[in-house]
Coordinates of C-alpha atoms in Angstrom, one line a residue:
M1 CA 0.0 0.0 0.0
I2 CA 1.2 3.5 -0.7
V3 CA 0.1 6.9 0.5
D4 CA -1.5 9.4 -1.9
S5 CA -1.7 13.0 -0.7
H6 CA -2.1 14.4 -4.3
Y7 CA -5.4 16.2 -3.7
G8 CA -4.7 17.5 -0.2
F9 CA -5.9 14.5 1.7
T10 CA -4.4 11.1 2.4
T11 CA -5.7 7.9 0.9
L12 CA -4.3 4.4 1.1
Y13 CA -4.7 2.2 -2.0
P14 CA -2.8 -0.5 -3.8
Y15 CA -0.5 0.5 -6.6
R16 CA -1.6 -0.6 -10.1
G17 CA 0.6 0.2 -13.1
R18 CA 0.6 -0.8 -16.7
F19 CA 2.6 -1.0 -19.9
A20 CA 0.5 -0.6 -23.1
P21 CA 2.4 -1.1 -26.3
S22 CA 0.8 -0.8 -29.8
P23 CA 1.3 -3.8 -32.0
T24 CA 2.5 -1.8 -35.0
G25 CA 5.8 -3.6 -34.7
L26 CA 8.1 -5.2 -32.2
L27 CA 9.6 -3.4 -29.2
H28 CA 12.7 -1.2 -29.8
T29 CA 15.0 0.3 -27.2
G30 CA 12.7 3.3 -26.5
S31 CA 9.8 0.9 -25.9
L32 CA 11.9 -1.2 -23.5
V33 CA 12.9 1.9 -21.5
A34 CA 9.2 2.6 -20.9
A35 CA 8.4 -1.1 -20.1
L36 CA 11.3 -1.4 -17.6
A37 CA 10.5 1.9 -15.9
S38 CA 6.8 1.1 -15.5
W39 CA 7.6 -2.5 -14.2
L40 CA 10.2 -1.2 -11.7
D41 CA 8.0 1.6 -10.5
A42 CA 5.3 -1.0 -9.8
K43 CA 7.6 -3.5 -8.1
V44 CA 9.4 -1.0 -5.8
H45 CA 6.0 0.1 -4.6
N46 CA 4.9 -3.6 -4.1
G47 CA 2.2 -3.1 -6.7
K48 CA 0.7 -4.9 -9.7
W49 CA 2.0 -4.4 -13.2
L50 CA -0.3 -5.1 -16.1
I51 CA 0.3 -5.4 -19.8
R52 CA -2.3 -4.1 -22.2
I53 CA -2.1 -4.5 -26.0
E54 CA -3.4 -1.2 -27.6
D55 CA -4.6 -2.6 -30.9
V56 CA -7.6 -0.3 -31.1
D57 CA -6.2 1.1 -34.4
T58 CA -6.8 -2.1 -36.3
P59 CA -5.6 -0.8 -39.8
R60 CA -2.1 -0.1 -38.3
T61 CA -1.9 -3.4 -36.4
V62 CA 0.9 -5.7 -37.7
K63 CA 0.0 -9.4 -37.8
G64 CA 1.9 -11.3 -35.2
A65 CA 3.3 -8.2 -33.5
A66 CA 1.3 -8.6 -30.3
H67 CA 2.6 -12.1 -29.8
G68 CA 6.1 -11.0 -30.5
I69 CA 5.9 -8.1 -28.0
L70 CA 4.6 -10.4 -25.3
Q71 CA 7.4 -12.9 -26.1
Q72 CA 10.1 -10.1 -25.9
L73 CA 8.8 -8.9 -22.6
A74 CA 8.7 -12.4 -21.2
Q75 CA 12.3 -13.0 -22.3
C76 CA 13.2 -9.8 -20.4
G77 CA 11.6 -11.1 -17.3
L78 CA 8.7 -8.7 -17.5
H79 CA 5.4 -10.6 -16.9
S80 CA 1.9 -9.2 -16.5
D81 CA 0.4 -9.8 -13.0
E82 CA -3.0 -10.3 -14.6
A83 CA -4.5 -11.4 -17.9
V84 CA -3.4 -9.3 -20.8
L85 CA -6.1 -6.9 -22.1
F86 CA -6.5 -6.5 -25.9
Q87 CA -8.3 -3.4 -26.9
S88 CA -9.7 -5.1 -30.0
S89 CA -11.6 -7.7 -27.9
P90 CA -15.4 -7.6 -28.0
I91 CA -15.6 -6.8 -24.3
A92 CA -13.3 -3.8 -24.6
Q93 CA -15.1 -2.6 -27.8
A94 CA -18.5 -2.8 -26.1
R95 CA -17.1 -0.9 -23.2
Y96 CA -15.9 2.0 -25.4
Q97 CA -19.2 2.1 -27.3
A98 CA -21.2 2.3 -24.0
V99 CA -19.1 5.2 -22.9
L100 CA -19.5 6.9 -26.2
D101 CA -23.3 6.4 -26.2
D102 CA -23.4 8.0 -22.7
L103 CA -21.5 11.0 -23.9
I104 CA -23.8 11.3 -27.0
A105 CA -26.8 11.2 -24.7
R106 CA -25.3 13.9 -22.6
Q107 CA -24.5 16.0 -25.7
W108 CA -20.8 16.1 -25.0
V109 CA -19.9 14.6 -28.4
Y110 CA -21.1 15.5 -31.9
P111 CA -20.8 14.1 -35.4
C112 CA -18.1 15.7 -37.6
H113 CA -17.0 15.3 -41.2
C114 CA -13.8 17.4 -40.9
S115 CA -10.7 15.9 -42.4
R116 CA -7.1 16.4 -41.3
K117 CA -6.6 18.4 -44.5
S118 CA -9.4 20.8 -43.6
L119 CA -8.2 21.1 -40.1
A120 CA -4.7 22.1 -41.4
N121 CA -6.4 25.3 -42.7
Q122 CA -7.8 26.2 -39.3
P123 CA -5.9 28.4 -36.8
R124 CA -3.1 26.3 -35.3
G125 CA -4.7 23.2 -36.9
L126 CA -7.3 23.0 -34.1
H127 CA -10.9 22.1 -34.6
Q128 CA -13.3 25.0 -34.4
P129 CA -17.0 25.0 -33.5
H130 CA -19.3 24.6 -36.5
T131 CA -22.7 23.5 -37.6
E132 CA -23.1 19.8 -37.1
P133 CA -23.7 17.7 -40.3
H134 CA -27.1 16.6 -41.3
S135 CA -25.9 13.1 -42.2
L136 CA -24.2 10.6 -39.7
I137 CA -22.9 8.5 -42.6
G138 CA -19.1 8.4 -42.6
C139 CA -18.7 10.8 -39.7
A140 CA -16.4 10.9 -36.7
W141 CA -17.6 11.6 -33.2
R142 CA -15.8 14.5 -31.6
L143 CA -15.7 15.6 -27.9
R144 CA -16.6 19.1 -27.0
V145 CA -13.9 20.8 -24.9
D146 CA -15.0 23.6 -22.7
E147 CA -12.0 23.9 -20.5
P148 CA -10.2 27.0 -21.9
E149 CA -6.6 25.8 -21.6
V150 CA -7.3 22.4 -23.1
A151 CA -9.4 23.9 -25.8
A152 CA -6.7 26.4 -26.7
T153 CA -4.1 23.7 -26.9
V154 CA -5.9 20.8 -28.6
G155 CA -9.4 21.9 -29.4
D156 CA -12.3 19.4 -29.7
F157 CA -10.9 15.9 -30.3
V158 CA -12.1 12.7 -31.9
L159 CA -13.3 9.7 -29.8
K160 CA -14.5 7.6 -32.7
R161 CA -13.1 7.9 -36.2
A162 CA -15.1 7.9 -39.4
D163 CA -13.8 4.4 -40.2
G164 CA -15.4 3.0 -37.1
C165 CA -12.2 2.7 -35.0
F166 CA -12.3 4.1 -31.4
T167 CA -9.4 6.5 -30.8
Y168 CA -6.5 6.1 -28.4
Q169 CA -7.8 9.0 -26.2
L170 CA -11.1 7.2 -25.5
A171 CA -9.8 3.7 -25.2
V172 CA -6.9 4.5 -22.9
V173 CA -9.0 6.5 -20.5
V174 CA -11.7 3.8 -20.4
D175 CA -9.2 1.0 -19.9
D176 CA -7.2 2.7 -17.2
A177 CA -10.5 3.2 -15.2
A178 CA -11.7 -0.3 -15.9
Q179 CA -8.4 -1.8 -14.8
G180 CA -8.1 0.4 -11.7
I181 CA -4.8 1.9 -12.9
T182 CA -3.3 4.3 -10.3
H183 CA 0.1 5.1 -11.8
I184 CA 1.1 5.6 -15.4
V185 CA 4.8 5.5 -16.4
R186 CA 5.3 6.1 -20.1
G187 CA 7.5 7.8 -22.6
A188 CA 7.8 11.6 -22.7
D189 CA 6.4 11.5 -26.3
L190 CA 3.0 10.8 -24.8
A191 CA 3.1 13.7 -22.3
D192 CA 1.1 16.0 -24.5
N193 CA -1.9 13.6 -24.3
T194 CA -2.2 14.0 -20.5
A195 CA -4.4 17.1 -20.4
R196 CA -6.9 15.6 -22.8
Q197 CA -7.0 12.3 -20.9
I198 CA -7.5 14.1 -17.5
Y199 CA -10.2 16.3 -19.1
L200 CA -12.1 13.1 -20.3
Q201 CA -11.5 11.3 -17.0
R202 CA -13.2 14.2 -15.1
L203 CA -16.1 14.3 -17.6
L204 CA -16.7 10.6 -17.0
G205 CA -16.2 10.8 -13.2
Y206 CA -13.1 8.6 -13.3
A207 CA -10.2 8.9 -10.8
T208 CA -7.1 10.5 -12.3
P209 CA -3.9 8.4 -12.0
H210 CA -0.4 9.7 -11.3
Y211 CA 1.5 10.4 -14.5
H212 CA 5.3 10.0 -14.9
H213 CA 7.2 10.3 -18.2
T214 CA 10.5 8.6 -19.1
P215 CA 13.3 10.2 -21.2
L216 CA 13.1 9.6 -24.9
V217 CA 15.7 7.5 -26.7
L218 CA 17.1 9.4 -29.7
G219 CA 18.7 8.0 -32.8
E220 CA 21.9 9.2 -34.4
D221 CA 19.9 11.9 -36.3
G222 CA 18.6 13.3 -33.0
Q223 CA 15.0 12.1 -33.7
K224 CA 13.0 9.9 -31.3
L225 CA 13.4 6.2 -31.9
S226 CA 10.1 4.9 -33.3
K227 CA 8.7 2.2 -35.4
Q228 CA 7.8 4.8 -38.0
N229 CA 11.4 5.8 -38.6
G230 CA 12.7 2.3 -38.7
A231 CA 13.9 1.7 -35.2
Q232 CA 15.4 -1.8 -34.9
A233 CA 13.6 -4.3 -32.6
I234 CA 15.5 -5.3 -29.5
D235 CA 17.3 -8.6 -29.7
T236 CA 16.1 -11.1 -27.2
R237 CA 17.3 -14.3 -28.8
T238 CA 19.9 -15.1 -26.2
P239 CA 20.4 -14.3 -22.5
L240 CA 23.4 -12.1 -23.3
A241 CA 21.3 -10.2 -25.8
V242 CA 18.6 -9.7 -23.2
F243 CA 21.2 -8.6 -20.6
N244 CA 22.6 -6.0 -23.0
A245 CA 19.1 -4.7 -24.0
L246 CA 18.1 -4.3 -20.3
N247 CA 21.4 -2.6 -19.4
A248 CA 21.0 -0.1 -22.2
S249 CA 17.5 0.7 -21.0
A250 CA 18.7 1.0 -17.4
Q251 CA 21.3 3.5 -18.4
V252 CA 18.7 5.8 -20.0
L253 CA 16.8 5.6 -16.7
G254 CA 19.8 6.5 -14.6
L255 CA 20.1 3.1 -13.1
P256 CA 23.5 1.4 -12.4
V257 CA 24.8 -0.7 -15.2
V258 CA 26.0 -4.2 -14.5
E259 CA 29.2 -4.4 -16.5
K260 CA 29.7 -8.1 -16.9
F261 CA 27.1 -10.7 -17.9
G262 CA 28.9 -13.3 -15.7
E263 CA 28.1 -11.2 -12.6
I264 CA 24.5 -12.5 -12.7
S265 CA 23.2 -16.0 -13.4
E266 CA 19.6 -15.1 -14.4
I267 CA 17.8 -12.1 -15.7
S268 CA 15.6 -12.1 -12.6
E269 CA 18.7 -11.3 -10.5
L270 CA 19.4 -8.3 -12.7
L271 CA 15.9 -7.0 -12.2
A272 CA 16.0 -7.7 -8.4
Y273 CA 19.3 -5.8 -8.2
W274 CA 17.6 -2.7 -9.7
I275 CA 14.6 -2.9 -7.4
D276 CA 16.9 -3.1 -4.4
W277 CA 19.0 -0.2 -5.7
V278 CA 16.0 2.1 -6.3
Q279 CA 14.6 1.3 -2.8
A280 CA 17.9 2.0 -1.2
Q281 CA 18.3 5.4 -2.9
N282 CA 15.1 7.0 -1.5
Q283 CA 12.2 6.1 0.7
S284 CA 9.6 7.0 -1.9
G285 CA 11.0 4.5 -4.4
D286 CA 10.9 7.0 -7.2
L287 CA 13.0 6.2 -10.2
P288 CA 15.8 8.6 -11.3
N289 CA 15.4 10.4 -14.6
Q290 CA 11.6 10.3 -14.2
P291 CA 10.1 13.8 -14.2
D292 CA 6.5 14.2 -13.0
S293 CA 3.8 15.5 -15.3
P294 CA 1.7 18.4 -14.0
A295 CA -0.4 17.5 -11.1
P296 CA -3.9 16.5 -12.2
E297 CA -5.5 19.4 -10.4
R298 CA -3.4 21.9 -12.4
A299 CA -3.2 20.1 -15.8
C300 CA -6.5 21.4 -17.1
Q301 CA -6.7 24.8 -15.5

């Protein structure tokens, strides 16, 4: 159990974290940094760590990638403490639709035919209020944003696309609430989604988790490693390869590097070493190189 005084009062609750990769390819070094950070943060707080496969964007899903990701994580000693959730599952899809139907009934979302091209011509590329279309055929469903700061930054945003796919913003908020996630440790490239997600959480009456964002891993060109720019999948074919991959991720997180493979006999020993090291560094168990996002009560003001 950990103590949360985030809102000015103290509450005891069990820590529940998660790692939620998209199966658009196998894990690369940047992905493993986020996975290791979220796993360690859960373990040093004696919490649960869950894996969620964010395959809600079905057109971008690569066949076999989800299985490959789970295999990579297992070879790195990172196992989910509960059953893996797939966003494409009928149960998850029904949950998203139920939430969307509720927002439609409450008139918080509206049908929209705007394309990315048309939005590019709007001020700062943000969606502006307009007359709703008469036809619902081929439309997206967009959330009204009445919080001034969020509206000025991102505008009204889509919850269900015209092709029928639910968006990341809706799915991640609904899943985090359904799974009781209390702490989210993820890459800094996702930090700009936080205000939108907190806004939607409040609208739905959900609790807001703590957010932490890990440093980005950059390529030789100075750009963030990603599947889109051809980042190489981590090699987990041998114990030595796994050792090297984990060590590289640990170095990004400011953890001590184990110099020689022979100093450990199993990957679990390496992970246990880092848990002990983090716990010895500070009583809170916070990882180094892990800046906090804005506190939830300030993020949408």
